[in-house]
Amino acid sequence: MTLLLNDMTSRLAAAGIESPRLEARLLLGAACGISADEAVLLRRELTAGERERLDSMLRERLAHKPMDKILGRRGFYKYEFNVSEKVLSPRPDTEIIVEQALKLLDGAITQNIADFGTGSGCILLSLLAENKLWHGQGIDRSAEALQIAAQNARELGLEAQVSWLKASWFDDNLASALRLPLDMLVSNPPYIPVADIPALAPEVKDYDPLSALDGGADGLDHYRQIASLAPALLKTGGWVVLEVGVGQAEDVSRIFAGSGLQPFKIVPDLAGIDRCVILKK
């Protein structure tokens, strides 16, 4: 297996893949149904089926299909989530939304939380897993995304705590379809300026849904719409917790302040980039 791993590593490196040795081990392990560590110790020949699976996955990775979308799974916060090309791949940066939301909800007995643009459900389900008395509503305009989110809820044993709604926050009747008032609204909305999308890494622009990336001309269209809705959806004292793009935190805070919410905090991520905006009604 050393020669095979070396060959895969060289091909992945030549394609510009970061951590090519690790990814070679992950691919071999996935093809054989074993862990990446076990793949290094493999001393037998691959079966025809294993070789076919490995060749297929390697071709996909050389075409810059993200590893999580090849494997169909992605770790986020404390949990593993099913993913596909129909949902945005969960990012480590987004875990700050969960962490900050949990700090705000600390000690709360019952909560009604809505996740706008839920995708795989990773934010909402990570929150609900912390307290069996909390209830969540995941909103997404993609039926395929909601199917994946529902599958994740089943696997995490959270079906009874969550409901799913196929809708857009641009729908006029959205409020009437939600259980109100909300204690908290969380969202990682599309925030990439449309002109910047062609310059994104192939793993993002070619394999994440465009609808999960496109934030309009300045990247702020979805924040404006959510801000127009939030005051009527939240109870007094309710929270909005948002992920924002690089350089957007102050603009997003102003947009929501203009709708009547009070800026509470801007939180940087581990790289020091302002990544989370928190507001209060």
PDB file of C-alpha atoms in Angstrom:
ATOM      1  CA  MET A   1       0.000   0.000   0.000  1.00  0.00           C
ATOM      2  CA  THR A   2       2.973   2.313   0.422  1.00  0.00           C
ATOM      3  CA  LEU A   3       3.462   2.612  -3.334  1.00  0.00           C
ATOM      4  CA  LEU A   4      -0.248   3.244  -3.860  1.00  0.00           C
ATOM      5  CA  LEU A   5      -0.362   5.888  -1.131  1.00  0.00           C
ATOM      6  CA  ASN A   6       2.780   7.541  -2.488  1.00  0.00           C
ATOM      7  CA  ASP A   7       1.308   7.662  -5.998  1.00  0.00           C
ATOM      8  CA  MET A   8      -1.969   9.126  -4.751  1.00  0.00           C
ATOM      9  CA  THR A   9      -0.109  11.651  -2.617  1.00  0.00           C
ATOM     10  CA  SER A  10       1.955  12.813  -5.596  1.00  0.00           C
ATOM     11  CA  ARG A  11      -1.105  13.194  -7.809  1.00  0.00           C
ATOM     12  CA  LEU A  12      -3.037  15.099  -5.160  1.00  0.00           C
ATOM     13  CA  ALA A  13      -0.077  17.384  -4.482  1.00  0.00           C
ATOM     14  CA  ALA A  14       0.319  18.086  -8.191  1.00  0.00           C
ATOM     15  CA  ALA A  15      -3.353  19.108  -8.296  1.00  0.00           C
ATOM     16  CA  GLY A  16      -2.731  21.657  -5.537  1.00  0.00           C
ATOM     17  CA  ILE A  17      -4.544  19.735  -2.810  1.00  0.00           C
ATOM     18  CA  GLU A  18      -3.484  20.693   0.708  1.00  0.00           C
ATOM     19  CA  SER A  19      -2.452  17.824   3.022  1.00  0.00           C
ATOM     20  CA  PRO A  20      -2.189  15.342   0.133  1.00  0.00           C
ATOM     21  CA  ARG A  21      -0.804  12.493   2.265  1.00  0.00           C
ATOM     22  CA  LEU A  22      -3.631  12.724   4.758  1.00  0.00           C
ATOM     23  CA  GLU A  23      -6.225  12.894   2.012  1.00  0.00           C
ATOM     24  CA  ALA A  24      -4.703   9.877   0.270  1.00  0.00           C
ATOM     25  CA  ARG A  25      -5.095   7.912   3.502  1.00  0.00           C
ATOM     26  CA  LEU A  26      -8.678   9.133   3.932  1.00  0.00           C
ATOM     27  CA  LEU A  27      -9.602   8.100   0.401  1.00  0.00           C
ATOM     28  CA  LEU A  28      -8.024   4.670   0.732  1.00  0.00           C
ATOM     29  CA  GLY A  29      -9.727   4.119   4.057  1.00  0.00           C
ATOM     30  CA  ALA A  30     -13.104   5.190   2.709  1.00  0.00           C
ATOM     31  CA  ALA A  31     -12.766   2.901  -0.308  1.00  0.00           C
ATOM     32  CA  CYS A  32     -11.988  -0.053   1.968  1.00  0.00           C
ATOM     33  CA  GLY A  33     -14.408   0.791   4.765  1.00  0.00           C
ATOM     34  CA  ILE A  34     -11.652   1.327   7.327  1.00  0.00           C
ATOM     35  CA  SER A  35     -10.089   4.313   9.087  1.00  0.00           C
ATOM     36  CA  ALA A  36      -7.301   6.419   7.608  1.00  0.00           C
ATOM     37  CA  ASP A  37      -4.919   5.036  10.243  1.00  0.00           C
ATOM     38  CA  GLU A  38      -5.862   1.472   9.355  1.00  0.00           C
ATOM     39  CA  ALA A  39      -5.330   2.261   5.680  1.00  0.00           C
ATOM     40  CA  VAL A  40      -1.637   2.933   6.325  1.00  0.00           C
ATOM     41  CA  LEU A  41      -1.267  -0.571   7.775  1.00  0.00           C
ATOM     42  CA  LEU A  42      -3.154  -2.341   4.986  1.00  0.00           C
ATOM     43  CA  ARG A  43      -1.024  -5.155   3.562  1.00  0.00           C
ATOM     44  CA  ARG A  44      -3.408  -6.914   1.171  1.00  0.00           C
ATOM     45  CA  GLU A  45      -4.418  -6.250  -2.397  1.00  0.00           C
ATOM     46  CA  LEU A  46      -7.565  -4.241  -2.986  1.00  0.00           C
ATOM     47  CA  THR A  47     -10.626  -6.044  -4.238  1.00  0.00           C
ATOM     48  CA  ALA A  48     -12.019  -5.034  -7.615  1.00  0.00           C
ATOM     49  CA  GLY A  49     -14.830  -3.134  -5.905  1.00  0.00           C
ATOM     50  CA  GLU A  50     -12.462  -1.306  -3.569  1.00  0.00           C
ATOM     51  CA  ARG A  51     -10.207  -0.329  -6.445  1.00  0.00           C
ATOM     52  CA  GLU A  52     -13.161   0.963  -8.449  1.00  0.00           C
ATOM     53  CA  ARG A  53     -14.394   3.036  -5.510  1.00  0.00           C
ATOM     54  CA  LEU A  54     -10.918   4.403  -4.850  1.00  0.00           C
ATOM     55  CA  ASP A  55     -10.352   5.378  -8.484  1.00  0.00           C
ATOM     56  CA  SER A  56     -13.727   7.132  -8.602  1.00  0.00           C
ATOM     57  CA  MET A  57     -13.120   9.076  -5.388  1.00  0.00           C
ATOM     58  CA  LEU A  58      -9.586  10.012  -6.423  1.00  0.00           C
ATOM     59  CA  ARG A  59     -10.865  11.390  -9.741  1.00  0.00           C
ATOM     60  CA  GLU A  60     -13.401  13.483  -7.858  1.00  0.00           C
ATOM     61  CA  ARG A  61     -10.795  14.871  -5.464  1.00  0.00           C
ATOM     62  CA  LEU A  62      -8.394  15.663  -8.303  1.00  0.00           C
ATOM     63  CA  ALA A  63     -11.279  17.673  -9.790  1.00  0.00           C
ATOM     64  CA  HIS A  64     -11.375  19.569  -6.440  1.00  0.00           C
ATOM     65  CA  LYS A  65     -14.589  18.061  -5.175  1.00  0.00           C
ATOM     66  CA  PRO A  66     -14.348  18.633  -1.398  1.00  0.00           C
ATOM     67  CA  MET A  67     -13.411  15.623   0.674  1.00  0.00           C
ATOM     68  CA  ASP A  68     -16.528  15.909   2.820  1.00  0.00           C
ATOM     69  CA  LYS A  69     -18.743  15.802  -0.253  1.00  0.00           C
ATOM     70  CA  ILE A  70     -16.923  12.753  -1.552  1.00  0.00           C
ATOM     71  CA  LEU A  71     -17.329  10.982   1.776  1.00  0.00           C
ATOM     72  CA  GLY A  72     -20.806  12.425   2.418  1.00  0.00           C
ATOM     73  CA  ARG A  73     -19.967  13.409   6.000  1.00  0.00           C
ATOM     74  CA  ARG A  74     -18.529  16.438   7.776  1.00  0.00           C
ATOM     75  CA  GLY A  75     -17.624  17.036  11.396  1.00  0.00           C
ATOM     76  CA  PHE A  76     -19.008  20.209  12.961  1.00  0.00           C
ATOM     77  CA  TYR A  77     -18.917  21.285  16.598  1.00  0.00           C
ATOM     78  CA  LYS A  78     -19.359  18.002  18.525  1.00  0.00           C
ATOM     79  CA  TYR A  79     -21.174  16.056  15.840  1.00  0.00           C
ATOM     80  CA  GLU A  80     -21.017  14.437  12.403  1.00  0.00           C
ATOM     81  CA  PHE A  81     -23.418  15.595   9.697  1.00  0.00           C
ATOM     82  CA  ASN A  82     -24.467  14.207   6.343  1.00  0.00           C
ATOM     83  CA  VAL A  83     -23.636  16.589   3.502  1.00  0.00           C
ATOM     84  CA  SER A  84     -23.981  16.714  -0.278  1.00  0.00           C
ATOM     85  CA  GLU A  85     -23.645  19.203  -3.100  1.00  0.00           C
ATOM     86  CA  LYS A  86     -27.138  20.419  -2.155  1.00  0.00           C
ATOM     87  CA  VAL A  87     -25.892  22.036   1.073  1.00  0.00           C
ATOM     88  CA  LEU A  88     -23.107  24.377   2.106  1.00  0.00           C
ATOM     89  CA  SER A  89     -20.273  22.414   3.690  1.00  0.00           C
ATOM     90  CA  PRO A  90     -20.148  23.257   7.418  1.00  0.00           C
ATOM     91  CA  ARG A  91     -17.081  25.371   8.208  1.00  0.00           C
ATOM     92  CA  PRO A  92     -15.088  25.521  11.446  1.00  0.00           C
ATOM     93  CA  ASP A  93     -15.609  29.308  11.447  1.00  0.00           C
ATOM     94  CA  THR A  94     -19.348  28.753  11.795  1.00  0.00           C
ATOM     95  CA  GLU A  95     -18.935  26.941  15.108  1.00  0.00           C
ATOM     96  CA  ILE A  96     -18.626  30.389  16.704  1.00  0.00           C
ATOM     97  CA  ILE A  97     -22.361  30.868  16.059  1.00  0.00           C
ATOM     98  CA  VAL A  98     -23.146  27.784  18.123  1.00  0.00           C
ATOM     99  CA  GLU A  99     -20.714  28.743  20.881  1.00  0.00           C
ATOM    100  CA  GLN A 100     -22.033  32.285  21.218  1.00  0.00           C
ATOM    101  CA  ALA A 101     -25.671  31.214  21.035  1.00  0.00           C
ATOM    102  CA  LEU A 102     -25.136  28.696  23.821  1.00  0.00           C
ATOM    103  CA  LYS A 103     -23.595  31.370  26.028  1.00  0.00           C
ATOM    104  CA  LEU A 104     -26.675  33.531  25.532  1.00  0.00           C
ATOM    105  CA  LEU A 105     -29.030  30.626  26.225  1.00  0.00           C
ATOM    106  CA  ASP A 106     -27.161  29.358  29.281  1.00  0.00           C
ATOM    107  CA  GLY A 107     -29.647  28.331  31.946  1.00  0.00           C
ATOM    108  CA  ALA A 108     -32.710  28.749  29.715  1.00  0.00           C
ATOM    109  CA  ILE A 109     -35.273  25.995  30.275  1.00  0.00           C
ATOM    110  CA  THR A 110     -37.323  26.233  27.087  1.00  0.00           C
ATOM    111  CA  GLN A 111     -36.364  28.020  23.921  1.00  0.00           C
ATOM    112  CA  ASN A 112     -37.875  28.542  20.478  1.00  0.00           C
ATOM    113  CA  ILE A 113     -35.034  28.914  17.975  1.00  0.00           C
ATOM    114  CA  ALA A 114     -35.246  29.526  14.218  1.00  0.00           C
ATOM    115  CA  ASP A 115     -32.385  28.894  11.800  1.00  0.00           C
ATOM    116  CA  PHE A 116     -32.697  30.860   8.567  1.00  0.00           C
ATOM    117  CA  GLY A 117     -30.982  29.009   5.719  1.00  0.00           C
ATOM    118  CA  THR A 118     -30.517  25.845   7.733  1.00  0.00           C
ATOM    119  CA  GLY A 119     -28.800  23.790   5.013  1.00  0.00           C
ATOM    120  CA  SER A 120     -27.516  20.592   6.632  1.00  0.00           C
ATOM    121  CA  GLY A 121     -29.024  21.736   9.930  1.00  0.00           C
ATOM    122  CA  CYS A 122     -25.604  21.796  11.576  1.00  0.00           C
ATOM    123  CA  ILE A 123     -26.111  25.039  13.530  1.00  0.00           C
ATOM    124  CA  LEU A 124     -29.650  24.359  14.712  1.00  0.00           C
ATOM    125  CA  LEU A 125     -29.119  20.693  15.563  1.00  0.00           C
ATOM    126  CA  SER A 126     -25.892  21.427  17.436  1.00  0.00           C
ATOM    127  CA  LEU A 127     -27.878  23.842  19.601  1.00  0.00           C
ATOM    128  CA  LEU A 128     -30.840  21.538  20.177  1.00  0.00           C
ATOM    129  CA  ALA A 129     -28.571  18.659  21.168  1.00  0.00           C
ATOM    130  CA  GLU A 130     -27.520  20.685  24.219  1.00  0.00           C
ATOM    131  CA  ASN A 131     -31.005  20.771  25.769  1.00  0.00           C
ATOM    132  CA  LYS A 132     -33.869  18.359  25.142  1.00  0.00           C
ATOM    133  CA  LEU A 133     -36.438  21.032  26.076  1.00  0.00           C
ATOM    134  CA  TRP A 134     -35.422  23.419  23.303  1.00  0.00           C
ATOM    135  CA  HIS A 135     -37.349  23.449  20.036  1.00  0.00           C
ATOM    136  CA  GLY A 136     -36.077  24.560  16.648  1.00  0.00           C
ATOM    137  CA  GLN A 137     -37.462  25.565  13.273  1.00  0.00           C
ATOM    138  CA  GLY A 138     -35.170  25.110  10.284  1.00  0.00           C
ATOM    139  CA  ILE A 139     -36.024  27.235   7.245  1.00  0.00           C
ATOM    140  CA  ASP A 140     -34.554  26.657   3.799  1.00  0.00           C
ATOM    141  CA  ARG A 141     -35.807  27.178   0.266  1.00  0.00           C
ATOM    142  CA  SER A 142     -34.165  23.935  -0.903  1.00  0.00           C
ATOM    143  CA  ALA A 143     -36.210  20.769  -0.474  1.00  0.00           C
ATOM    144  CA  GLU A 144     -33.048  18.706  -0.980  1.00  0.00           C
ATOM    145  CA  ALA A 145     -31.280  20.563   1.830  1.00  0.00           C
ATOM    146  CA  LEU A 146     -34.213  19.981   4.168  1.00  0.00           C
ATOM    147  CA  GLN A 147     -34.123  16.259   3.401  1.00  0.00           C
ATOM    148  CA  ILE A 148     -30.480  16.157   4.483  1.00  0.00           C
ATOM    149  CA  ALA A 149     -31.225  18.226   7.594  1.00  0.00           C
ATOM    150  CA  ALA A 150     -34.074  15.881   8.523  1.00  0.00           C
ATOM    151  CA  GLN A 151     -31.788  12.873   8.079  1.00  0.00           C
ATOM    152  CA  ASN A 152     -29.249  14.491  10.395  1.00  0.00           C
ATOM    153  CA  ALA A 153     -31.953  15.153  12.974  1.00  0.00           C
ATOM    154  CA  ARG A 154     -33.006  11.501  12.873  1.00  0.00           C
ATOM    155  CA  GLU A 155     -29.459  10.251  13.302  1.00  0.00           C
ATOM    156  CA  LEU A 156     -28.893  12.588  16.256  1.00  0.00           C
ATOM    157  CA  GLY A 157     -32.189  11.627  17.890  1.00  0.00           C
ATOM    158  CA  LEU A 158     -33.566  15.167  17.630  1.00  0.00           C
ATOM    159  CA  GLU A 159     -36.648  14.630  15.443  1.00  0.00           C
ATOM    160  CA  ALA A 160     -39.075  15.512  18.233  1.00  0.00           C
ATOM    161  CA  GLN A 161     -37.359  18.846  18.848  1.00  0.00           C
ATOM    162  CA  VAL A 162     -37.313  20.250  15.338  1.00  0.00           C
ATOM    163  CA  SER A 163     -39.626  21.139  12.473  1.00  0.00           C
ATOM    164  CA  TRP A 164     -38.636  22.017   8.921  1.00  0.00           C
ATOM    165  CA  LEU A 165     -40.119  24.653   6.646  1.00  0.00           C
ATOM    166  CA  LYS A 166     -39.473  24.985   2.920  1.00  0.00           C
ATOM    167  CA  ALA A 167     -39.550  28.743   2.480  1.00  0.00           C
ATOM    168  CA  SER A 168     -37.495  31.825   1.713  1.00  0.00           C
ATOM    169  CA  TRP A 169     -37.154  34.839   3.983  1.00  0.00           C
ATOM    170  CA  PHE A 170     -38.246  36.821   0.939  1.00  0.00           C
ATOM    171  CA  ASP A 171     -41.679  35.101   1.094  1.00  0.00           C
ATOM    172  CA  ASP A 172     -44.452  37.479   2.150  1.00  0.00           C
ATOM    173  CA  ASN A 173     -46.175  34.831   4.287  1.00  0.00           C
ATOM    174  CA  LEU A 174     -43.112  33.518   6.129  1.00  0.00           C
ATOM    175  CA  ALA A 175     -44.118  34.913   9.525  1.00  0.00           C
ATOM    176  CA  SER A 176     -47.503  33.190   9.395  1.00  0.00           C
ATOM    177  CA  ALA A 177     -45.800  29.827   8.825  1.00  0.00           C
ATOM    178  CA  LEU A 178     -43.526  30.091  11.876  1.00  0.00           C
ATOM    179  CA  ARG A 179     -44.228  29.300  15.493  1.00  0.00           C
ATOM    180  CA  LEU A 180     -43.813  32.663  17.220  1.00  0.00           C
ATOM    181  CA  PRO A 181     -42.452  34.468  19.090  1.00  0.00           C
ATOM    182  CA  LEU A 182     -38.836  33.404  18.699  1.00  0.00           C
ATOM    183  CA  ASP A 183     -36.371  33.429  21.553  1.00  0.00           C
ATOM    184  CA  MET A 184     -33.508  33.369  19.090  1.00  0.00           C
ATOM    185  CA  LEU A 185     -32.886  33.654  15.359  1.00  0.00           C
ATOM    186  CA  VAL A 186     -29.608  32.230  14.070  1.00  0.00           C
ATOM    187  CA  SER A 187     -28.347  32.394  10.515  1.00  0.00           C
ATOM    188  CA  ASN A 188     -25.333  31.934   8.297  1.00  0.00           C
ATOM    189  CA  PRO A 189     -26.887  33.573   5.230  1.00  0.00           C
ATOM    190  CA  PRO A 190     -25.283  33.922   1.797  1.00  0.00           C
ATOM    191  CA  TYR A 191     -22.827  36.824   2.068  1.00  0.00           C
ATOM    192  CA  ILE A 192     -20.377  36.616  -0.836  1.00  0.00           C
ATOM    193  CA  PRO A 193     -20.646  39.614  -3.204  1.00  0.00           C
ATOM    194  CA  VAL A 194     -21.710  38.128  -6.514  1.00  0.00           C
ATOM    195  CA  ALA A 195     -18.707  39.560  -8.369  1.00  0.00           C
ATOM    196  CA  ASP A 196     -16.355  37.734  -5.977  1.00  0.00           C
ATOM    197  CA  ILE A 197     -17.799  34.267  -6.535  1.00  0.00           C
ATOM    198  CA  PRO A 198     -15.739  33.396  -9.667  1.00  0.00           C
ATOM    199  CA  ALA A 199     -12.534  33.930  -7.670  1.00  0.00           C
ATOM    200  CA  LEU A 200     -13.495  31.465  -4.920  1.00  0.00           C
ATOM    201  CA  ALA A 201     -11.686  28.140  -4.589  1.00  0.00           C
ATOM    202  CA  PRO A 202     -13.052  25.408  -6.886  1.00  0.00           C
ATOM    203  CA  GLU A 203     -14.106  23.406  -3.819  1.00  0.00           C
ATOM    204  CA  VAL A 204     -16.488  26.253  -2.964  1.00  0.00           C
ATOM    205  CA  LYS A 205     -17.690  27.774  -6.220  1.00  0.00           C
ATOM    206  CA  ASP A 206     -18.126  24.445  -8.019  1.00  0.00           C
ATOM    207  CA  TYR A 207     -19.530  22.271  -5.234  1.00  0.00           C
ATOM    208  CA  ASP A 208     -21.396  24.487  -2.762  1.00  0.00           C
ATOM    209  CA  PRO A 209     -24.857  25.635  -3.905  1.00  0.00           C
ATOM    210  CA  LEU A 210     -24.707  29.065  -5.547  1.00  0.00           C
ATOM    211  CA  SER A 211     -27.810  30.005  -3.574  1.00  0.00           C
ATOM    212  CA  ALA A 212     -25.825  29.490  -0.347  1.00  0.00           C
ATOM    213  CA  LEU A 213     -23.059  31.850  -1.507  1.00  0.00           C
ATOM    214  CA  ASP A 214     -24.633  34.722  -3.460  1.00  0.00           C
ATOM    215  CA  GLY A 215     -25.217  37.712  -1.202  1.00  0.00           C
ATOM    216  CA  GLY A 216     -26.043  40.160  -3.987  1.00  0.00           C
ATOM    217  CA  ALA A 217     -23.980  43.064  -5.252  1.00  0.00           C
ATOM    218  CA  ASP A 218     -22.448  43.988  -1.884  1.00  0.00           C
ATOM    219  CA  GLY A 219     -23.006  40.700  -0.060  1.00  0.00           C
ATOM    220  CA  LEU A 220     -25.579  42.232   2.286  1.00  0.00           C
ATOM    221  CA  ASP A 221     -28.914  41.570   0.553  1.00  0.00           C
ATOM    222  CA  HIS A 222     -29.944  38.732   2.857  1.00  0.00           C
ATOM    223  CA  TYR A 223     -29.025  40.634   6.007  1.00  0.00           C
ATOM    224  CA  ARG A 224     -31.274  43.496   4.911  1.00  0.00           C
ATOM    225  CA  GLN A 225     -34.197  41.145   4.398  1.00  0.00           C
ATOM    226  CA  ILE A 226     -33.700  39.267   7.664  1.00  0.00           C
ATOM    227  CA  ALA A 227     -33.393  42.601   9.491  1.00  0.00           C
ATOM    228  CA  SER A 228     -36.726  43.712   8.059  1.00  0.00           C
ATOM    229  CA  LEU A 229     -38.400  40.597   9.498  1.00  0.00           C
ATOM    230  CA  ALA A 230     -36.618  40.012  12.790  1.00  0.00           C
ATOM    231  CA  PRO A 231     -38.329  42.595  15.041  1.00  0.00           C
ATOM    232  CA  ALA A 232     -41.763  41.108  14.358  1.00  0.00           C
ATOM    233  CA  LEU A 233     -40.556  37.538  14.863  1.00  0.00           C
ATOM    234  CA  LEU A 234     -38.673  37.939  18.140  1.00  0.00           C
ATOM    235  CA  LYS A 235     -40.012  38.246  21.648  1.00  0.00           C
ATOM    236  CA  THR A 236     -38.826  41.212  23.701  1.00  0.00           C
ATOM    237  CA  GLY A 237     -35.332  40.316  24.844  1.00  0.00           C
ATOM    238  CA  GLY A 238     -34.900  37.877  21.962  1.00  0.00           C
ATOM    239  CA  TRP A 239     -31.576  37.405  20.189  1.00  0.00           C
ATOM    240  CA  VAL A 240     -30.229  37.426  16.642  1.00  0.00           C
ATOM    241  CA  VAL A 241     -26.908  35.606  16.133  1.00  0.00           C
ATOM    242  CA  LEU A 242     -25.362  35.894  12.670  1.00  0.00           C
ATOM    243  CA  GLU A 243     -22.278  34.800  10.810  1.00  0.00           C
ATOM    244  CA  VAL A 244     -20.818  37.548   8.609  1.00  0.00           C
ATOM    245  CA  GLY A 245     -18.118  37.770   5.967  1.00  0.00           C
ATOM    246  CA  VAL A 246     -14.791  39.550   6.170  1.00  0.00           C
ATOM    247  CA  GLY A 247     -15.282  43.279   6.723  1.00  0.00           C
ATOM    248  CA  GLN A 248     -19.076  43.044   7.024  1.00  0.00           C
ATOM    249  CA  ALA A 249     -19.632  43.130  10.791  1.00  0.00           C
ATOM    250  CA  GLU A 250     -20.095  46.882  11.217  1.00  0.00           C
ATOM    251  CA  ASP A 251     -22.339  47.167   8.156  1.00  0.00           C
ATOM    252  CA  VAL A 252     -24.521  44.284   9.338  1.00  0.00           C
ATOM    253  CA  SER A 253     -24.785  45.798  12.820  1.00  0.00           C
ATOM    254  CA  ARG A 254     -25.945  49.099  11.299  1.00  0.00           C
ATOM    255  CA  ILE A 255     -28.500  47.356   9.096  1.00  0.00           C
ATOM    256  CA  PHE A 256     -30.104  45.599  12.065  1.00  0.00           C
ATOM    257  CA  ALA A 257     -29.873  48.657  14.294  1.00  0.00           C
ATOM    258  CA  GLY A 258     -31.841  50.496  11.624  1.00  0.00           C
ATOM    259  CA  SER A 259     -34.637  47.955  12.029  1.00  0.00           C
ATOM    260  CA  GLY A 260     -34.866  48.622  15.758  1.00  0.00           C
ATOM    261  CA  LEU A 261     -32.614  45.916  17.216  1.00  0.00           C
ATOM    262  CA  GLN A 262     -29.822  46.757  19.625  1.00  0.00           C
ATOM    263  CA  PRO A 263     -26.241  45.793  18.690  1.00  0.00           C
ATOM    264  CA  PHE A 264     -24.903  43.641  21.526  1.00  0.00           C
ATOM    265  CA  LYS A 265     -21.551  42.229  20.500  1.00  0.00           C
ATOM    266  CA  ILE A 266     -19.221  41.523  17.573  1.00  0.00           C
ATOM    267  CA  VAL A 267     -17.105  38.409  18.107  1.00  0.00           C
ATOM    268  CA  PRO A 268     -13.901  37.569  16.190  1.00  0.00           C
ATOM    269  CA  ASP A 269     -13.048  34.060  15.062  1.00  0.00           C
ATOM    270  CA  LEU A 270      -9.786  32.283  15.879  1.00  0.00           C
ATOM    271  CA  ALA A 271      -8.050  34.166  13.071  1.00  0.00           C
ATOM    272  CA  GLY A 272      -9.076  37.504  14.588  1.00  0.00           C
ATOM    273  CA  ILE A 273     -11.649  38.220  11.864  1.00  0.00           C
ATOM    274  CA  ASP A 274     -14.968  39.684  13.050  1.00  0.00           C
ATOM    275  CA  ARG A 275     -17.200  36.710  12.285  1.00  0.00           C
ATOM    276  CA  CYS A 276     -20.258  36.823  14.555  1.00  0.00           C
ATOM    277  CA  VAL A 277     -22.717  39.678  15.064  1.00  0.00           C
ATOM    278  CA  ILE A 278     -25.148  39.516  17.987  1.00  0.00           C
ATOM    279  CA  LEU A 279     -28.182  41.772  18.397  1.00  0.00           C
ATOM    280  CA  LYS A 280     -31.005  41.975  20.909  1.00  0.00           C
ATOM    281  CA  LYS A 281     -34.595  43.101  20.701  1.00  0.00           C
TER     282      LYS A 281
END
